[in-house]
GROMACS .gro file of C-alpha atoms in nm:
model
  175
    1ILE     CA    1   2.069   2.338   4.797
    2LYS     CA    2   1.917   2.043   4.980
    3PRO     CA    3   1.650   1.928   5.025
    4GLU     CA    4   1.476   2.024   4.703
    5SER     CA    5   1.164   2.141   4.886
    6GLY     CA    6   1.089   2.291   5.225
    7ALA     CA    7   0.829   2.465   5.437
    8ALA     CA    8   0.851   2.748   5.690
    9GLY     CA    9   1.072   2.639   5.980
   10ASP     CA   10   1.253   2.366   5.783
   11LYS     CA   11   1.633   2.351   5.769
   12MET     CA   12   1.793   2.387   5.426
   13THR     CA   13   2.160   2.336   5.342
   14ILE     CA   14   2.366   2.516   5.080
   15SER     CA   15   2.686   2.331   4.991
   16GLY     CA   16   3.009   2.485   4.862
   17LYS     CA   17   3.386   2.502   4.912
   18ASN     CA   18   3.619   2.728   5.108
   19LEU     CA   19   3.331   2.914   5.273
   20PRO     CA   20   3.390   3.157   5.561
   21LYS     CA   21   3.332   2.997   5.901
   22GLN     CA   22   3.173   3.307   6.062
   23VAL     CA   23   2.795   3.349   6.048
   24SER     CA   24   2.850   3.727   6.040
   25ALA     CA   25   3.002   3.694   5.689
   26TYR     CA   26   2.663   3.596   5.544
   27LYS     CA   27   2.327   3.748   5.455
   28LEU     CA   28   2.063   3.524   5.307
   29PHE     CA   29   1.720   3.598   5.159
   30VAL     CA   30   1.444   3.366   5.044
   31GLY     CA   31   1.254   3.576   4.793
   32THR     CA   32   1.254   3.914   4.969
   33LEU     CA   33   1.243   3.767   5.321
   34PRO     CA   34   1.558   3.742   5.534
   35ALA     CA   35   1.637   3.390   5.652
   36THR     CA   36   1.805   3.292   5.978
   37ILE     CA   37   2.142   3.127   5.928
   38GLN     CA   38   2.168   2.847   6.181
   39SER     CA   39   2.525   2.730   6.125
   40VAL     CA   40   2.818   2.749   5.885
   41THR     CA   41   3.125   2.542   5.804
   42ASP     CA   42   3.382   2.573   5.526
   43LYS     CA   43   3.157   2.343   5.316
   44GLN     CA   44   2.798   2.441   5.400
   45VAL     CA   45   2.553   2.703   5.519
   46VAL     CA   46   2.243   2.582   5.709
   47PHE     CA   47   1.946   2.818   5.720
   48ILE     CA   48   1.583   2.813   5.835
   49VAL     CA   49   1.309   2.871   5.577
   50PRO     CA   50   1.121   3.188   5.682
   51SER     CA   51   0.742   3.200   5.716
   52GLY     CA   52   0.526   3.413   5.487
   53LEU     CA   53   0.648   3.276   5.154
   54THR     CA   54   0.413   3.274   4.858
   55GLY     CA   55   0.432   3.073   4.539
   56GLU     CA   56   0.599   2.740   4.476
   57LYS     CA   57   0.946   2.824   4.342
   58GLN     CA   58   1.167   3.023   4.578
   59THR     CA   59   1.481   3.215   4.491
   60VAL     CA   60   1.757   3.202   4.752
   61THR     CA   61   2.000   3.494   4.738
   62LEU     CA   62   2.318   3.451   4.940
   63TYR     CA   63   2.566   3.730   5.010
   64ILE     CA   64   2.913   3.633   5.134
   65ALA     CA   65   3.112   3.927   5.272
   66GLY     CA   66   2.883   4.160   5.075
   67VAL     CA   67   2.928   3.975   4.744
   68LYS     CA   68   2.611   3.843   4.582
   69CYS     CA   69   2.631   3.477   4.478
   70ASP     CA   70   2.444   3.319   4.188
   71PRO     CA   71   2.081   3.254   4.285
   72LEU     CA   72   1.972   2.914   4.409
   73TYR     CA   73   1.620   2.769   4.403
   74PHE     CA   74   1.393   2.534   4.596
   75LYS     CA   75   1.022   2.457   4.597
   76THR     CA   76   0.800   2.531   4.893
   77LYS     CA   77   0.586   2.255   5.031
   78ALA     CA   78   0.233   2.369   4.963
   79ALA     CA   79   0.007   2.389   5.264
   80PRO     CA   80  -0.295   2.160   5.246
   81VAL     CA   81  -0.639   2.315   5.294
   82ILE     CA   82  -0.924   2.179   5.509
   83THR     CA   83  -1.273   2.264   5.382
   84GLY     CA   84  -1.495   2.044   5.599
   85VAL     CA   85  -1.561   1.736   5.809
   86ASP     CA   86  -1.853   1.499   5.747
   87MET     CA   87  -1.965   1.474   6.112
   88LEU     CA   88  -2.067   1.764   6.332
   89GLU     CA   89  -2.081   1.530   6.629
   90ALA     CA   90  -1.948   1.176   6.683
   91PRO     CA   91  -1.836   0.945   6.966
   92PRO     CA   92  -1.482   0.810   7.013
   93SER     CA   93  -1.385   0.520   6.781
   94SER     CA   94  -1.603   0.665   6.503
   95PRO     CA   95  -1.466   0.733   6.156
   96ILE     CA   96  -1.473   1.087   6.020
   97VAL     CA   97  -1.395   1.214   5.671
   98ILE     CA   98  -1.203   1.539   5.637
   99SER     CA   99  -1.241   1.715   5.302
  100GLY     CA  100  -0.998   1.957   5.144
  101LYS     CA  101  -0.711   1.963   4.900
  102GLY     CA  102  -0.338   1.909   4.898
  103PHE     CA  103  -0.338   1.602   5.123
  104SER     CA  104  -0.084   1.327   5.059
  105THR     CA  105  -0.213   1.002   4.916
  106LYS     CA  106   0.023   0.821   5.159
  107ALA     CA  107  -0.132   0.789   5.505
  108SER     CA  108   0.210   0.811   5.673
  109GLU     CA  109   0.261   1.163   5.532
  110ASN     CA  110  -0.061   1.296   5.691
  111THR     CA  111  -0.141   1.359   6.058
  112VAL     CA  112  -0.497   1.420   6.179
  113GLN     CA  113  -0.581   1.544   6.526
  114VAL     CA  114  -0.918   1.594   6.692
  115GLY     CA  115  -0.892   1.817   6.996
  116GLY     CA  116  -0.516   1.755   7.007
  117ALA     CA  117  -0.554   1.374   7.006
  118THR     CA  118  -0.389   1.199   6.710
  119CYS     CA  119  -0.624   0.990   6.498
  120GLN     CA  120  -0.556   0.667   6.310
  121ILE     CA  121  -0.583   0.727   5.935
  122THR     CA  122  -0.762   0.449   5.748
  123ALA     CA  123  -0.778   0.597   5.396
  124CYS     CA  124  -0.662   0.906   5.213
  125SER     CA  125  -0.661   1.079   4.878
  126ALA     CA  126  -0.552   1.425   4.765
  127THR     CA  127  -0.896   1.560   4.866
  128GLN     CA  128  -1.016   1.339   5.156
  129ILE     CA  129  -0.876   1.172   5.467
  130THR     CA  130  -1.071   0.912   5.664
  131ALA     CA  131  -0.961   0.894   6.027
  132VAL     CA  132  -1.086   0.732   6.347
  133ILE     CA  133  -1.149   0.946   6.656
  134PRO     CA  134  -0.927   0.801   6.932
  135GLU     CA  135  -1.097   0.599   7.205
  136SER     CA  136  -0.888   0.790   7.460
  137ILE     CA  137  -1.032   1.133   7.380
  138GLN     CA  138  -1.214   1.291   7.672
  139CYS     CA  139  -1.581   1.348   7.605
  140PRO     CA  140  -1.814   1.519   7.586
  141GLN     CA  141  -1.637   1.811   7.420
  142ARG     CA  142  -1.795   2.077   7.203
  143ASP     CA  143  -1.645   2.274   6.914
  144ILE     CA  144  -1.301   2.114   6.921
  145PRO     CA  145  -1.063   2.170   6.630
  146VAL     CA  146  -0.991   1.912   6.362
  147THR     CA  147  -0.640   1.968   6.227
  148VAL     CA  148  -0.433   1.814   5.949
  149LYS     CA  149  -0.061   1.821   5.871
  150THR     CA  150   0.072   1.693   5.542
  151ASN     CA  151   0.447   1.636   5.519
  152GLY     CA  152   0.480   1.839   5.838
  153VAL     CA  153   0.295   2.141   5.696
  154ASP     CA  154  -0.013   2.264   5.886
  155ALA     CA  155  -0.330   2.277   5.681
  156LYS     CA  156  -0.501   2.609   5.625
  157GLY     CA  157  -0.867   2.643   5.715
  158THR     CA  158  -1.039   2.541   6.032
  159VAL     CA  159  -1.319   2.303   6.111
  160THR     CA  160  -1.460   2.202   6.446
  161MET     CA  161  -1.675   1.917   6.569
  162SER     CA  162  -1.808   1.780   6.894
  163VAL     CA  163  -1.712   1.449   7.051
  164THR     CA  164  -1.994   1.292   7.249
  165MET     CA  165  -2.050   0.973   7.439
  166ARG     CA  166  -2.218   0.686   7.260
  167THR     CA  167  -2.557   0.625   7.420
  168ILE     CA  168  -2.819   0.357   7.369
  169ARG     CA  169  -3.151   0.422   7.529
  170GLY     CA  170  -3.281   0.147   7.759
  171GLY     CA  171  -3.515  -0.104   7.598
  172GLU     CA  172  -3.418  -0.018   7.238
  173PHE     CA  173  -3.243  -0.261   7.009
  174LEU     CA  174  -3.053  -0.155   6.704
  175ASN     CA  175  -3.055  -0.391   6.405
   0.00000   0.00000   0.00000
C-alpha cells in the first residue's frame, strides 16, 4: 500500500497481480469505515481515505469477489491543533505567532491563512509558526479566522483575530 501515510481525502494505492478490472468486484474498509474505490486495473486498486478515522495505525481490509484478503496497514497523518495566536489585532505586514502542536518544522509543509489570505511563513517549530499577514488583505476586518494546514491536513481548533489599518496620530513621532 502506498503511500505509507495518508489523511482523509487522500488517494492510496494497493498493488497486486491479476486483479479483477471491475470496481464492483471489490469492497474495502479502513478500520470499520467503508472507503470509496476510485479506480482499478489488473495491478492496482486506488481508493480514497475516508474521514472520521481515529488513531495512527489503520487496518485496510480488502474483499475481492467476497474473499477477504490479508490485512494491509498505513498510518494516518495526524491533524495539527491550533491553540492560540499572539495578536488579537494587527495591521497587514505584521508578524503573528500561531501556537499549537503537530506543526511541521519545515515551512514548506505548513500553510497559514488569515481570513482566507495565505501568509508568508518566516519560522516554524512543532508548536509555533511565525507568519506575516499579507499586505493585500482587506482591512479593517474583525473576528476573521486564522487557519493552518500541515502536510495538507487542516488543523483542529479555531482562533480569530482582527486586521486593522496601521495608524499614526498627527504630530506624534515614534522612536
